[in-house]
Rosetta silent file (secondary structure, phi, psi, omega in degrees, C-alpha in Angstrom):
SEQUENCE: MTDIAEGEVLTDVHRGVGRILLNRPKALNALTTGMVAAIDGALAAWEHTPLSAVVIASTSVKAFCAGGDIRTIREHSLAGDAEASERFFASEYRLNARIAEYPVPVVSLIDGMCMGGGLGLSVHGTFRVVTERAVLAMPETGIGFFPDIGASYFLPRLPGAMGMYLGLTGHRLDAADALYAGLATHFVPTDRLGAVADALADSPGAPVDVVLNRLADRSPVGASRLAEVRGEMDWAFGAPTLGEIEKRLRHLDTVWASDALIALESASPQSLEITHNLLARGRQTLRECLAAELTLTRTTIRTPDFLEGVRAALVDKDRSPIWEREAQGGQTPPA
SCORE:     score description
SCORE:     0.000 S_00000001
   1 L     0.000  111.436 -179.859  112.599   96.390  112.873 S_00000001
   2 L   -73.074  144.877  174.291  115.193   94.378  110.942 S_00000001
   3 L   -90.105    8.392 -174.457  114.902   93.564  107.428 S_00000001
   4 L  -113.687  133.014 -175.966  116.867   90.393  108.112 S_00000001
   5 L  -127.074   37.567  179.796  115.005   87.269  109.412 S_00000001
   6 L   -59.153  116.379  176.611  117.787   84.848  109.717 S_00000001
   7 L    90.944  -13.217 -170.803  116.586   81.896  111.634 S_00000001
   8 L   -87.204  -19.896  170.373  113.204   83.524  112.267 S_00000001
   9 E  -134.780  127.056 -178.462  111.470   81.793  109.316 S_00000001
  10 E  -113.668  133.092 -177.063  112.411   78.286  108.395 S_00000001
  11 E  -135.296  148.890  169.478  111.414   76.914  105.003 S_00000001
  12 E  -164.246  174.571  174.635  111.904   73.823  103.075 S_00000001
  13 E  -119.281  121.575  179.190  110.329   71.324  100.698 S_00000001
  14 E  -124.884  113.021  174.147  109.693   67.774  101.992 S_00000001
  15 L    59.229   43.004  171.489  108.294   65.149   99.839 S_00000001
  16 L    85.340   11.748  175.380  106.234   67.580   97.716 S_00000001
  17 E  -122.390  120.307  176.925  105.012   69.694  100.600 S_00000001
  18 E   -75.000  127.389 -174.547  106.346   73.232  101.125 S_00000001
  19 E  -115.966  130.376  178.994  106.929   73.889  104.857 S_00000001
  20 E  -125.944  114.334 -174.699  107.133   77.326  106.529 S_00000001
  21 E  -116.273  120.032  171.263  107.916   77.444  110.237 S_00000001
  22 E   -68.337  126.727 -173.519  107.543   80.783  112.115 S_00000001
  23 L  -136.744   51.230  175.918  110.538   80.807  114.575 S_00000001
  24 L  -126.670   58.342 -164.605  110.573   83.863  116.654 S_00000001
  25 H   -66.423  -31.572  174.432  109.084   82.294  119.730 S_00000001
  26 H   -65.883  -24.758  175.174  110.171   84.875  122.405 S_00000001
  27 H  -100.854   17.764  176.536  108.208   87.594  120.472 S_00000001
  28 L    63.154   28.788 -176.794  105.347   85.177  119.921 S_00000001
  29 L    62.523   30.683  171.914  106.271   85.272  116.154 S_00000001
  30 L   -55.098  133.907 -170.935  105.382   88.905  115.866 S_00000001
  31 E   -87.319  134.494  170.774  106.127   89.612  112.172 S_00000001
  32 L  -100.519  166.723  173.370  108.929   91.839  111.075 S_00000001
  33 H   -57.015  -37.727  179.067  109.571   93.104  107.600 S_00000001
  34 H   -62.970  -42.935  175.286  112.331   90.640  107.330 S_00000001
  35 H   -64.628  -48.156  173.114  109.972   87.751  108.235 S_00000001
  36 H   -55.191  -43.907 -178.108  107.360   88.855  105.831 S_00000001
  37 H   -65.296  -37.494 -179.553  109.978   89.074  103.048 S_00000001
  38 H   -66.736  -43.166  176.667  111.256   85.533  103.947 S_00000001
  39 H   -67.470  -48.408  178.889  107.703   83.969  103.704 S_00000001
  40 H   -60.177  -40.231  173.998  106.897   85.741  100.569 S_00000001
  41 H   -65.241  -38.607  176.626  110.178   84.776   98.985 S_00000001
  42 H   -63.398  -42.307 -177.095  109.730   81.158   99.822 S_00000001
  43 H   -70.763  -42.222  176.939  106.086   81.197   98.342 S_00000001
  44 H   -64.130  -37.376  177.336  107.381   82.993   95.179 S_00000001
  45 H   -66.021  -33.652 -172.446  110.174   80.440   94.736 S_00000001
  46 L   -98.475    7.246 -178.968  107.800   77.537   94.993 S_00000001
  47 L   -59.252  -37.392 -179.902  105.060   78.859   92.638 S_00000001
  48 L  -109.295   24.024  172.914  106.226   76.723   89.730 S_00000001
  49 L   -99.236  143.920 -178.690  107.323   73.866   91.898 S_00000001
  50 L   -72.848   86.712 -179.740  105.140   70.701   91.790 S_00000001
  51 L  -116.026  146.655  179.275  103.774   70.752   95.288 S_00000001
  52 L   -87.994  -13.911  176.635  100.654   69.173   96.726 S_00000001
  53 E  -176.784  166.098  170.300  100.235   71.895   99.564 S_00000001
  54 E  -128.521  120.700 -176.940  102.149   74.415  101.607 S_00000001
  55 E   -98.794  125.282  175.552  101.927   74.184  105.427 S_00000001
  56 E  -110.346  126.530  179.411  102.595   77.167  107.655 S_00000001
  57 E  -135.177 -167.154 -175.800  103.209   76.458  111.186 S_00000001
  58 E  -138.213  146.173  174.803  105.000   77.691  114.404 S_00000001
  59 L   -85.153  -10.115 -172.636  107.961   76.433  116.567 S_00000001
  60 L   -84.359  142.447  177.717  106.236   78.220  119.543 S_00000001
  61 L   -92.864   -3.741  177.887  104.001   76.348  121.960 S_00000001
  62 L  -103.421  -23.308 -175.096  102.208   79.581  122.908 S_00000001
  63 E  -155.249  144.742  167.915  101.435   81.127  119.511 S_00000001
  64 E   -70.523  -58.639 -177.754  101.007   80.759  115.769 S_00000001
  65 E  -169.547  121.318 -178.670  101.578   84.437  115.303 S_00000001
  66 L   -76.770   -4.694 -175.512  100.741   87.337  117.651 S_00000001
  67 L   118.467 -166.371  172.769  100.534   89.742  114.671 S_00000001
  68 E   -77.106  162.043 -177.788  102.732   92.391  113.238 S_00000001
  69 L   -78.734   75.157 -167.104  105.541   93.918  115.259 S_00000001
  70 H   -72.380  -28.386  179.667  103.323   96.877  115.965 S_00000001
  71 H   -63.653  -38.879  176.933  105.500   98.167  118.754 S_00000001
  72 H   -72.340  -32.100  175.149  108.303   98.818  116.193 S_00000001
  73 H   -62.171  -41.287  169.069  105.905  100.517  113.931 S_00000001
  74 H   -58.005  -41.023 -175.975  105.132  102.969  116.773 S_00000001
  75 H   -64.416  -40.189 -174.590  108.954  103.557  117.188 S_00000001
  76 H   -69.682  -31.435 -179.793  109.074  104.367  113.456 S_00000001
  77 H   -62.623  -42.201 -175.871  106.169  106.755  113.846 S_00000001
  78 H   -75.128  -25.018  178.847  107.852  108.684  116.721 S_00000001
  79 H   -85.595   -6.056 -177.446  111.068  108.830  114.752 S_00000001
  80 L    74.437   24.713 -178.221  109.350  110.109  111.641 S_00000001
  81 L   -93.092   72.113  178.406  110.455  107.148  109.642 S_00000001
  82 H   -70.470  -13.106 -179.787  107.303  106.658  107.410 S_00000001
  83 H   -73.395  -38.509 -175.085  109.258  104.802  104.833 S_00000001
  84 H   -73.613  -33.786  176.230  110.004  101.862  107.130 S_00000001
  85 H   -66.509  -44.641  178.275  106.397  101.615  108.194 S_00000001
  86 H   -57.807  -44.254 -177.117  105.188  101.825  104.547 S_00000001
  87 H   -62.849  -46.069  179.258  107.713   98.990  103.628 S_00000001
  88 H   -61.841  -55.489  172.172  106.263   96.796  106.304 S_00000001
  89 H   -52.095  -48.288  173.466  102.630   97.250  105.552 S_00000001
  90 H   -58.167  -39.087 -173.073  103.014   97.109  101.816 S_00000001
  91 H   -81.808  -32.059 -177.672  105.076   93.787  101.933 S_00000001
  92 H   -75.957  -25.383  178.039  102.681   92.216  104.510 S_00000001
  93 H   -73.541  -44.726  174.236   99.659   93.133  102.349 S_00000001
  94 H   -58.988  -30.241  176.439  101.332   91.752   99.261 S_00000001
  95 H   -74.972  -33.301  176.619  101.938   88.521  101.083 S_00000001
  96 H   -56.762  -51.330  179.083   98.360   88.403  102.174 S_00000001
  97 H   -64.536  -36.050  175.181   97.236   88.634   98.527 S_00000001
  98 H   -59.933  -49.958 -173.404   99.823   85.969   97.476 S_00000001
  99 H   -57.894  -47.217 -172.816   98.527   83.510  100.012 S_00000001
 100 H   -58.210  -34.138 -169.146   94.955   84.194   98.876 S_00000001
 101 H  -104.394    6.313 -170.231   95.850   83.612   95.153 S_00000001
 102 L   -61.237  144.721 -174.430   98.311   80.803   95.751 S_00000001
 103 L   -75.787  -25.017  176.031   98.130   77.931   93.111 S_00000001
 104 L  -113.252  153.743  175.954   98.350   75.134   95.611 S_00000001
 105 L   -54.284  121.867  174.387   96.467   74.840   99.033 S_00000001
 106 E   -90.227  124.838 -173.307   97.918   76.713  101.860 S_00000001
 107 E  -113.430  110.427 -178.101   97.321   74.883  105.175 S_00000001
 108 E   -96.935  129.283  173.098   97.874   77.018  108.465 S_00000001
 109 E  -100.401  100.799 -172.967   98.312   75.122  111.711 S_00000001
 110 E   -97.795  107.378 -173.523   97.019   77.372  114.424 S_00000001
 111 L  -134.447  104.576 -174.669   98.045   76.192  117.867 S_00000001
 112 L   105.341 -149.311 -168.778   97.941   79.063  120.496 S_00000001
 113 E   -77.154  138.103  172.579   97.557   82.748  119.868 S_00000001
 114 E  -136.307  101.991 -174.514   96.612   83.943  116.367 S_00000001
 115 E  -122.928  149.975  170.733   96.165   87.703  116.329 S_00000001
 116 L    39.822 -104.329 -174.797   95.994   90.427  113.647 S_00000001
 117 H   -61.058  -31.371  179.335   98.811   89.663  111.232 S_00000001
 118 H   -54.917  -45.199  174.997   98.636   86.145  112.314 S_00000001
 119 H   -68.777  -27.510  167.430   95.190   85.818  110.647 S_00000001
 120 H   -55.558  -39.191  173.486   96.718   87.513  107.581 S_00000001
 121 H   -62.982  -28.972 -162.792   98.888   84.401  107.383 S_00000001
 122 H  -115.042  -49.544 -172.385   96.157   82.059  107.833 S_00000001
 123 L   -68.252  -20.008  179.397   92.711   83.130  106.905 S_00000001
 124 L   -85.252  -14.999  177.303   93.462   83.852  103.249 S_00000001
 125 L   -80.675  169.357 -176.916   94.733   80.352  102.685 S_00000001
 126 L   -64.004  -41.561  178.474   92.544   77.412  101.779 S_00000001
 127 E  -130.858  140.668  179.575   92.667   75.605  105.162 S_00000001
 128 E  -129.357  111.381  179.967   93.003   76.781  108.594 S_00000001
 129 E   -93.923  132.565 -178.839   93.423   74.137  111.259 S_00000001
 130 E  -121.134  155.945  178.110   92.913   74.982  114.924 S_00000001
 131 L  -116.280  176.072  175.925   93.705   73.020  118.076 S_00000001
 132 L   -66.718  -10.681  175.584   92.087   73.237  121.543 S_00000001
 133 L  -101.164    8.369 -179.366   94.683   75.911  122.482 S_00000001
 134 L   -65.989  136.993  170.070   93.766   78.202  119.520 S_00000001
 135 E  -139.265  120.429 -174.667   92.838   81.752  120.292 S_00000001
 136 E  -120.171  139.857  174.544   91.990   84.031  117.412 S_00000001
 137 E  -160.166  163.941  167.860   91.263   87.882  117.360 S_00000001
 138 L  -124.663   90.169 -177.210   91.548   91.084  115.690 S_00000001
 139 L   -87.828   19.057 -169.641   92.165   93.414  118.702 S_00000001
 140 H   -64.602  -21.638  175.771   93.259   96.419  116.846 S_00000001
 141 H   -69.733  -21.257  178.468   90.606   98.922  118.149 S_00000001
 142 H   -82.278    1.467  177.228   92.034   98.495  121.579 S_00000001
 143 H  -127.996   20.932  178.843   95.485   99.811  120.498 S_00000001
 144 L    78.423   13.336 -178.928   94.257  102.643  118.412 S_00000001
 145 L  -110.273 -156.953  173.515   94.475  100.904  115.099 S_00000001
 146 L  -150.023  157.256 -179.667   91.951   99.138  112.848 S_00000001
 147 L   -60.596  109.228 -177.724   91.475   95.538  111.545 S_00000001
 148 L  -104.732 -144.890 -176.431   93.923   95.348  108.589 S_00000001
 149 L    37.982   41.537  173.358   95.540   92.434  106.631 S_00000001
 150 L    85.968    9.588  179.100   92.434   92.157  104.527 S_00000001
 151 H   -66.897  -29.120  171.926   89.974   92.060  107.442 S_00000001
 152 H   -61.650  -14.647  170.386   87.946   94.558  105.609 S_00000001
 153 H   -91.119  -47.323 -164.104   87.443   91.850  103.091 S_00000001
 154 H   -91.857  -32.920  178.816   86.987   88.721  105.136 S_00000001
 155 H   -64.193  -45.068  176.662   85.037   90.146  108.313 S_00000001
 156 H   -61.851  -11.149  179.345   82.065   91.480  106.315 S_00000001
 157 H   -92.526   -7.381  173.507   81.851   88.015  104.675 S_00000001
 158 L   -68.745  168.108 -173.330   81.267   86.240  107.953 S_00000001
 159 L   -73.707  144.313  175.682   77.754   85.243  108.730 S_00000001
 160 L    53.885 -145.962 -176.094   75.287   87.931  109.947 S_00000001
 161 L   -90.100   12.748 -174.937   76.870   90.744  111.926 S_00000001
 162 H   -58.360  -46.427  177.954   79.608   88.583  113.284 S_00000001
 163 H   -57.447  -35.163  179.022   82.471   90.441  111.389 S_00000001
 164 H   -75.912  -39.190  173.995   81.387   93.723  112.672 S_00000001
 165 H   -59.573  -44.895 -176.806   81.154   92.435  116.339 S_00000001
 166 H   -67.929  -45.398  178.611   84.532   90.789  116.002 S_00000001
 167 H   -59.833  -44.521 -176.161   86.097   93.884  114.356 S_00000001
 168 H   -74.942  -42.262 -165.443   84.808   96.493  116.744 S_00000001
 169 H   -99.621  -10.527 -170.106   85.195   94.661  120.028 S_00000001
 170 L    62.793   23.888 -178.270   88.284   92.497  119.438 S_00000001
 171 L   -54.453  144.768 -173.557   86.561   89.554  120.998 S_00000001
 172 L   -99.414  140.493 -178.022   88.843   86.444  121.251 S_00000001
 173 E  -110.138  136.167  169.073   87.532   83.204  119.659 S_00000001
 174 L   -91.813 -167.767 -172.998   88.445   79.766  120.887 S_00000001
 175 H   -61.195  -38.960 -170.933   88.502   76.772  118.531 S_00000001
 176 H   -71.222  -37.658  171.413   84.745   76.235  118.661 S_00000001
 177 H   -57.560  -52.893  179.597   84.082   79.971  117.821 S_00000001
 178 H   -52.273  -42.175 -175.328   86.621   79.961  115.112 S_00000001
 179 H   -81.215  -36.615  169.437   85.009   77.009  113.395 S_00000001
 180 H   -55.811  -49.005  179.442   81.564   78.440  113.813 S_00000001
 181 H   -71.700  -14.294 -179.865   82.504   81.689  112.328 S_00000001
 182 L    93.487   -0.068 -179.071   84.320   80.019  109.416 S_00000001
 183 L   -69.197  -32.483  177.794   87.693   81.506  110.332 S_00000001
 184 L  -110.321  150.769 -179.495   88.813   77.960  110.882 S_00000001
 185 L  -116.917   -8.666  178.418   88.142   74.954  108.678 S_00000001
 186 E  -154.068  156.012  176.240   89.217   71.849  110.665 S_00000001
 187 E  -114.739  113.666  177.204   89.900   70.770  114.255 S_00000001
 188 L  -129.729  125.532 -176.366   93.070   68.660  114.994 S_00000001
 189 L   -61.966  151.190  177.323   94.187   68.147  118.647 S_00000001
 190 H   -51.375  -34.191 -173.495   97.655   69.497  119.413 S_00000001
 191 H   -79.448   -9.992  175.077   99.254   66.035  119.811 S_00000001
 192 H  -109.103    0.668 -178.519   98.389   65.252  116.187 S_00000001
 193 H   -63.003  -32.593  172.629   99.295   68.453  114.629 S_00000001
 194 H   -59.778  -22.273 -178.048  102.943   67.452  113.925 S_00000001
 195 H   -84.801   -1.678 -171.776  101.533   64.702  111.645 S_00000001
 196 H   -73.105  -40.088 -178.160   99.840   66.988  109.235 S_00000001
 197 H   -71.879  -38.656 -178.902  102.724   67.690  106.856 S_00000001
 198 H   -72.623  -30.486  179.235  103.706   64.045  106.601 S_00000001
 199 H   -67.815  -35.181  178.327  100.143   63.033  106.137 S_00000001
 200 H   -68.576  -35.466 -179.803   99.853   65.455  103.206 S_00000001
 201 H   -72.342  -33.941 -179.821  103.138   64.146  101.879 S_00000001
 202 H   -70.278  -23.114 -176.163  101.948   60.469  102.148 S_00000001
 203 L  -130.086   62.252 -173.561   98.833   61.238  100.106 S_00000001
 204 L   -62.570  -27.328 -177.536   99.838   63.628   97.367 S_00000001
 205 L   -98.199   -2.337  175.756   96.879   62.780   95.079 S_00000001
 206 L   -80.676  148.445  169.808   94.208   62.906   97.898 S_00000001
 207 L   -65.676  142.007 -174.797   92.338   66.067   98.541 S_00000001
 208 H   -59.095  -40.877  176.655   93.694   68.092  101.356 S_00000001
 209 H   -55.459  -38.470  172.936   90.388   68.101  103.054 S_00000001
 210 H   -60.541  -49.427 -179.667   90.303   64.373  103.157 S_00000001
 211 H   -61.528  -46.934  175.815   93.666   64.174  104.658 S_00000001
 212 H   -53.647  -44.197 -179.565   92.878   66.649  107.258 S_00000001
 213 H   -59.780  -41.795  173.770   89.587   64.886  108.140 S_00000001
 214 H   -50.028  -43.027 -173.549   91.689   61.671  108.818 S_00000001
 215 H   -89.539  -14.355 -170.273   93.618   63.479  111.524 S_00000001
 216 L   -72.683  152.752  172.402   90.784   65.522  112.877 S_00000001
 217 L  -105.704  177.451 -174.109   88.959   64.827  116.206 S_00000001
 218 L   -59.881  138.736 -175.602   85.340   65.497  116.852 S_00000001
 219 L   -68.307  135.048  171.390   84.556   69.188  116.157 S_00000001
 220 L   -87.794   14.613 -171.256   83.895   71.332  119.255 S_00000001
 221 H   -59.999  -24.464  177.915   81.787   73.700  117.177 S_00000001
 222 H   -62.789  -23.134 -177.585   78.632   72.630  119.196 S_00000001
 223 H   -95.753   16.827 -175.067   80.129   74.337  122.114 S_00000001
 224 L   -61.896  126.901  174.640   80.486   77.622  120.353 S_00000001
 225 H   -74.861  -29.228  177.103   79.524   80.622  122.673 S_00000001
 226 H   -65.160  -31.136 -178.956   79.052   82.814  119.635 S_00000001
 227 H   -62.815  -45.294 -177.198   76.313   80.410  118.368 S_00000001
 228 H   -63.725  -28.649 -176.435   74.457   80.994  121.702 S_00000001
 229 L  -112.404   15.000 -171.909   74.281   84.769  121.308 S_00000001
 230 H   -54.874  -43.640 -177.862   74.043   84.773  117.463 S_00000001
 231 H   -67.722  -42.693 -179.628   70.526   86.412  117.431 S_00000001
 232 H   -61.380  -40.657 -172.397   71.459   89.162  119.901 S_00000001
 233 H   -70.274  -52.592 -179.475   74.794   89.827  118.019 S_00000001
 234 H   -52.135  -46.225 -177.292   73.035   90.031  114.499 S_00000001
 235 H   -69.764  -43.476  175.748   70.547   92.480  115.855 S_00000001
 236 H   -67.980  -51.084 -178.137   72.854   94.677  117.747 S_00000001
 237 H   -85.803    1.141  173.680   75.768   94.816  115.525 S_00000001
 238 L   -92.722    7.379  173.643   73.676   94.884  112.303 S_00000001
 239 L   -55.909  144.069 -178.387   72.683   98.442  113.407 S_00000001
 240 L   -74.688  -17.318  179.832   73.535  101.056  110.806 S_00000001
 241 L  -131.129  161.937  171.385   75.542  103.318  113.160 S_00000001
 242 H   -58.596  -43.791 -176.543   77.925  102.944  116.150 S_00000001
 243 H   -62.476  -39.524 -176.293   75.437  104.935  118.289 S_00000001
 244 H   -75.627  -26.301  172.097   72.564  102.612  117.402 S_00000001
 245 H   -64.334  -46.732 -176.789   74.745   99.516  118.130 S_00000001
 246 H   -67.083  -32.258  179.489   75.454  100.860  121.625 S_00000001
 247 H   -65.497  -47.341 -177.701   71.805  101.713  121.928 S_00000001
 248 H   -73.701  -25.048  174.891   70.646   98.234  121.058 S_00000001
 249 H   -72.148  -42.722 -175.769   73.275   96.581  123.436 S_00000001
 250 H   -69.397  -30.630  178.333   71.906   98.694  126.386 S_00000001
 251 H   -76.006  -25.830  176.994   68.284   97.516  125.467 S_00000001
 252 H   -67.565  -39.488  175.981   69.322   93.888  125.499 S_00000001
 253 L    43.811   56.663  176.060   70.709   94.251  129.015 S_00000001
 254 L  -118.963  169.960  177.188   72.302   90.757  128.996 S_00000001
 255 H   -56.612  -58.033 -179.101   75.685   89.535  130.218 S_00000001
 256 H   -49.820  -51.637  177.837   76.955   89.284  126.611 S_00000001
 257 H   -55.777  -45.080  174.084   75.659   92.694  125.764 S_00000001
 258 H   -60.208  -39.351  171.660   77.310   94.283  128.791 S_00000001
 259 H   -56.374  -47.706 -178.277   80.642   92.639  127.795 S_00000001
 260 H   -61.424  -41.183  179.271   80.295   94.015  124.368 S_00000001
 261 H   -57.936  -49.129 -176.880   79.614   97.433  125.739 S_00000001
 262 H   -58.313  -43.845  177.365   82.574   97.377  128.021 S_00000001
 263 H   -51.457  -56.531 -179.343   84.640   96.325  125.008 S_00000001
 264 H   -67.546  -32.444  173.407   83.510   99.288  122.932 S_00000001
 265 H   -65.465  -35.587 -179.156   83.865  101.721  125.775 S_00000001
 266 H   -80.539  -22.903 -178.799   87.390  100.712  126.363 S_00000001
 267 L   -74.423  169.373  176.420   88.357  100.923  122.808 S_00000001
 268 L   -66.453  123.962  175.859   89.773  103.989  120.711 S_00000001
 269 H   -59.898  -41.239 -177.060   86.723  106.128  119.621 S_00000001
 270 H   -68.759  -37.853  179.994   88.643  107.056  116.500 S_00000001
 271 H   -66.650  -36.663  178.793   89.433  103.337  115.744 S_00000001
 272 H   -63.536  -41.277  179.999   85.718  102.337  116.257 S_00000001
 273 H   -64.222  -45.635 -177.537   84.744  104.987  113.675 S_00000001
 274 H   -69.915  -43.715  178.674   87.366  103.979  111.143 S_00000001
 275 H   -61.547  -42.235  176.616   86.587  100.400  111.593 S_00000001
 276 H   -63.414  -41.212 -177.840   82.758  100.624  111.343 S_00000001
 277 H   -64.533  -48.003 -176.002   83.212  102.669  108.085 S_00000001
 278 H   -59.271  -51.034 -172.659   85.738  100.175  106.684 S_00000001
 279 H   -71.427  -33.825 -175.529   83.718   97.089  107.418 S_00000001
 280 H   -65.863  -26.096 -173.245   80.355   98.702  106.249 S_00000001
 281 L  -117.758   30.620 -174.387   81.870   99.214  102.825 S_00000001
 282 L   -90.005   16.527 -175.831   84.050   96.065  102.729 S_00000001
 283 L   -91.290   41.189  179.846   82.329   94.098   99.991 S_00000001
 284 L   -99.665 -175.811  172.718   85.042   94.904   97.589 S_00000001
 285 L   -72.854  165.678 -179.659   87.743   92.464   96.173 S_00000001
 286 H   -61.644  -46.672 -179.086   90.636   91.468   98.487 S_00000001
 287 H   -58.894  -41.147 -178.994   93.069   93.588   96.493 S_00000001
 288 H   -70.693  -30.035 -178.305   90.833   96.644   96.717 S_00000001
 289 H   -76.038  -41.534 -174.427   90.401   96.205  100.556 S_00000001
 290 H   -66.934  -35.089 -175.747   94.181   95.839  100.953 S_00000001
 291 H   -78.749  -29.548  169.857   94.878   98.950   99.043 S_00000001
 292 H   -62.235  -38.625  179.194   92.292  100.890  101.046 S_00000001
 293 H   -68.841  -39.233  179.061   93.879   99.543  104.295 S_00000001
 294 H   -64.012  -42.883  174.557   97.346  100.604  103.139 S_00000001
 295 H   -60.147  -41.029 -175.056   96.087  104.172  102.589 S_00000001
 296 H   -70.108  -37.601 -173.326   94.533  104.190  106.060 S_00000001
 297 H   -63.135  -33.163 -171.785   97.779  102.998  107.783 S_00000001
 298 H   -56.155  -43.160  179.996   99.689  105.954  106.436 S_00000001
 299 H   -82.930  -47.573 -174.911   97.505  108.341  108.561 S_00000001
 300 H   -57.951  -45.709 -176.026   96.414  106.163  111.451 S_00000001
 301 L   -65.575   -8.006 -177.490   99.892  105.229  112.651 S_00000001
 302 L  -100.833   -4.273 -171.315  100.737  108.969  113.165 S_00000001
 303 L   -84.749  157.126 -176.579   97.680  109.666  115.343 S_00000001
 304 H   -59.157  -35.730  177.233   97.802  110.238  119.094 S_00000001
 305 H   -66.523  -31.004 -175.051   95.441  107.217  119.659 S_00000001
 306 H   -77.841  -49.215 -176.122   97.762  104.761  117.890 S_00000001
 307 H   -70.191  -23.754  178.812  100.923  105.954  119.747 S_00000001
 308 H   -75.591  -44.355 -175.048   98.822  106.019  123.065 S_00000001
 309 H   -66.823  -44.335  178.509   97.268  102.612  122.429 S_00000001
 310 H   -73.576  -37.212  175.668  100.468  100.734  121.664 S_00000001
 311 H   -51.441  -51.112 -178.696  102.205  102.487  124.544 S_00000001
 312 H   -69.952  -25.013 -177.381   99.581  101.195  127.035 S_00000001
 313 H   -97.457  -36.662 -164.881   99.345   97.677  125.612 S_00000001
 314 H  -125.794  -17.047  175.038  102.853   96.879  124.489 S_00000001
 315 H  -102.482  -64.512  176.588  105.465   99.438  125.914 S_00000001
 316 L   -83.010  -28.314  175.759  104.483  100.457  129.344 S_00000001
 317 L    60.313   38.762  178.545  101.812   97.663  129.534 S_00000001
 318 L   -93.579   -2.613  179.850   99.666   99.636  132.059 S_00000001
 319 L    48.430   32.542  175.394   96.545   98.739  129.942 S_00000001
 320 L  -133.968   78.967 -176.602   95.198  102.224  130.527 S_00000001
 321 L   -74.700  139.303  173.124   95.166  104.270  127.405 S_00000001
 322 L  -106.024  107.517  178.932   93.929  107.863  127.630 S_00000001
 323 L   -75.408  156.893 -174.481   92.350  108.316  124.118 S_00000001
 324 H   -63.814  -33.481  179.623   92.574  111.795  122.528 S_00000001
 325 H   -70.538  -35.650  173.411   88.747  112.410  122.756 S_00000001
 326 H   -65.361  -40.542 -179.416   88.835  111.542  126.474 S_00000001
 327 H   -61.609  -29.287 -178.492   91.828  113.873  126.895 S_00000001
 328 L   -92.149   11.140  177.574   89.702  116.637  125.148 S_00000001
 329 L    75.974   32.325  177.754   86.837  116.068  127.503 S_00000001
 330 L    87.853   -5.960  177.462   84.868  114.052  125.037 S_00000001
 331 L   -74.899  137.056  176.799   85.066  116.316  122.155 S_00000001
 332 L   -62.736  120.621 -178.688   85.663  114.916  118.671 S_00000001
 333 L   -62.840  149.533  177.989   89.138  115.741  117.580 S_00000001
 334 L   -62.801  140.617 -174.699   89.325  117.644  114.217 S_00000001
 335 L   -69.226    0.000    0.000   89.776  115.470  111.088 S_00000001
């Protein structure tokens, strides 16, 4: 993981609007330490500049941001370089907090994939614009990790048991689901997305919400599939334990419940336990949640499940991880 992000993050101020462009398209804008530092540095430099808004967007047609460069974190763990991993997570979480506390509205333009760290760049800002190509998810339990970047703050604050469902299963949301969940605030078609920064610059005195609504198309939220299963979701994932969640899903015996069970059964058992505990107590402040997550990263990234999960998903790409508990015949590994 390089600490230099030359050309991978493009920043400027255009007619009173700060613009940050993620420009690592071949890696789907997976965040490196250098990229995080470049974004954080730009925001820090602009804090006392009279801006009307800051826009975060991507040069990739496929992704806003696929998350943190977790494959490199695995390499650090294998090499015993805890300092490099600590530097990445600590700087990423500081950036998440800065975005949440920024003095002017931060507007993220989510076109394509937005996973993990991509949500850290967007959901803490004031406005999250999605297009018809947007796909949002926190898929960490499938790679032996846990939903971080402040997810233990924002997931428990979603309606009902939606946050627990999304955090445990890694379910992918389209634009309609993202708007229904509240992870997105506006829907703007892809062909109008490039006009957002100019529209904000043209109307510096207007509320950002009003400017975005002028560009918005009819919201697809009525087509949300999450809305259709909301009752089942709240009942099943509102259960107090993982075992009870699985029991309720089996009792429902619906297609949605079956899919949710498959997702849980394919995830790392260790990650499910960490995530459930984290989200169950996540009603703290954002900074407290980020501090707790940083502490968890130090141990989690050294576990066999993390090394195996990232191997299966991002290195060998066989999508067939063998979790430690499975390798031990179903026995719970010692803490």
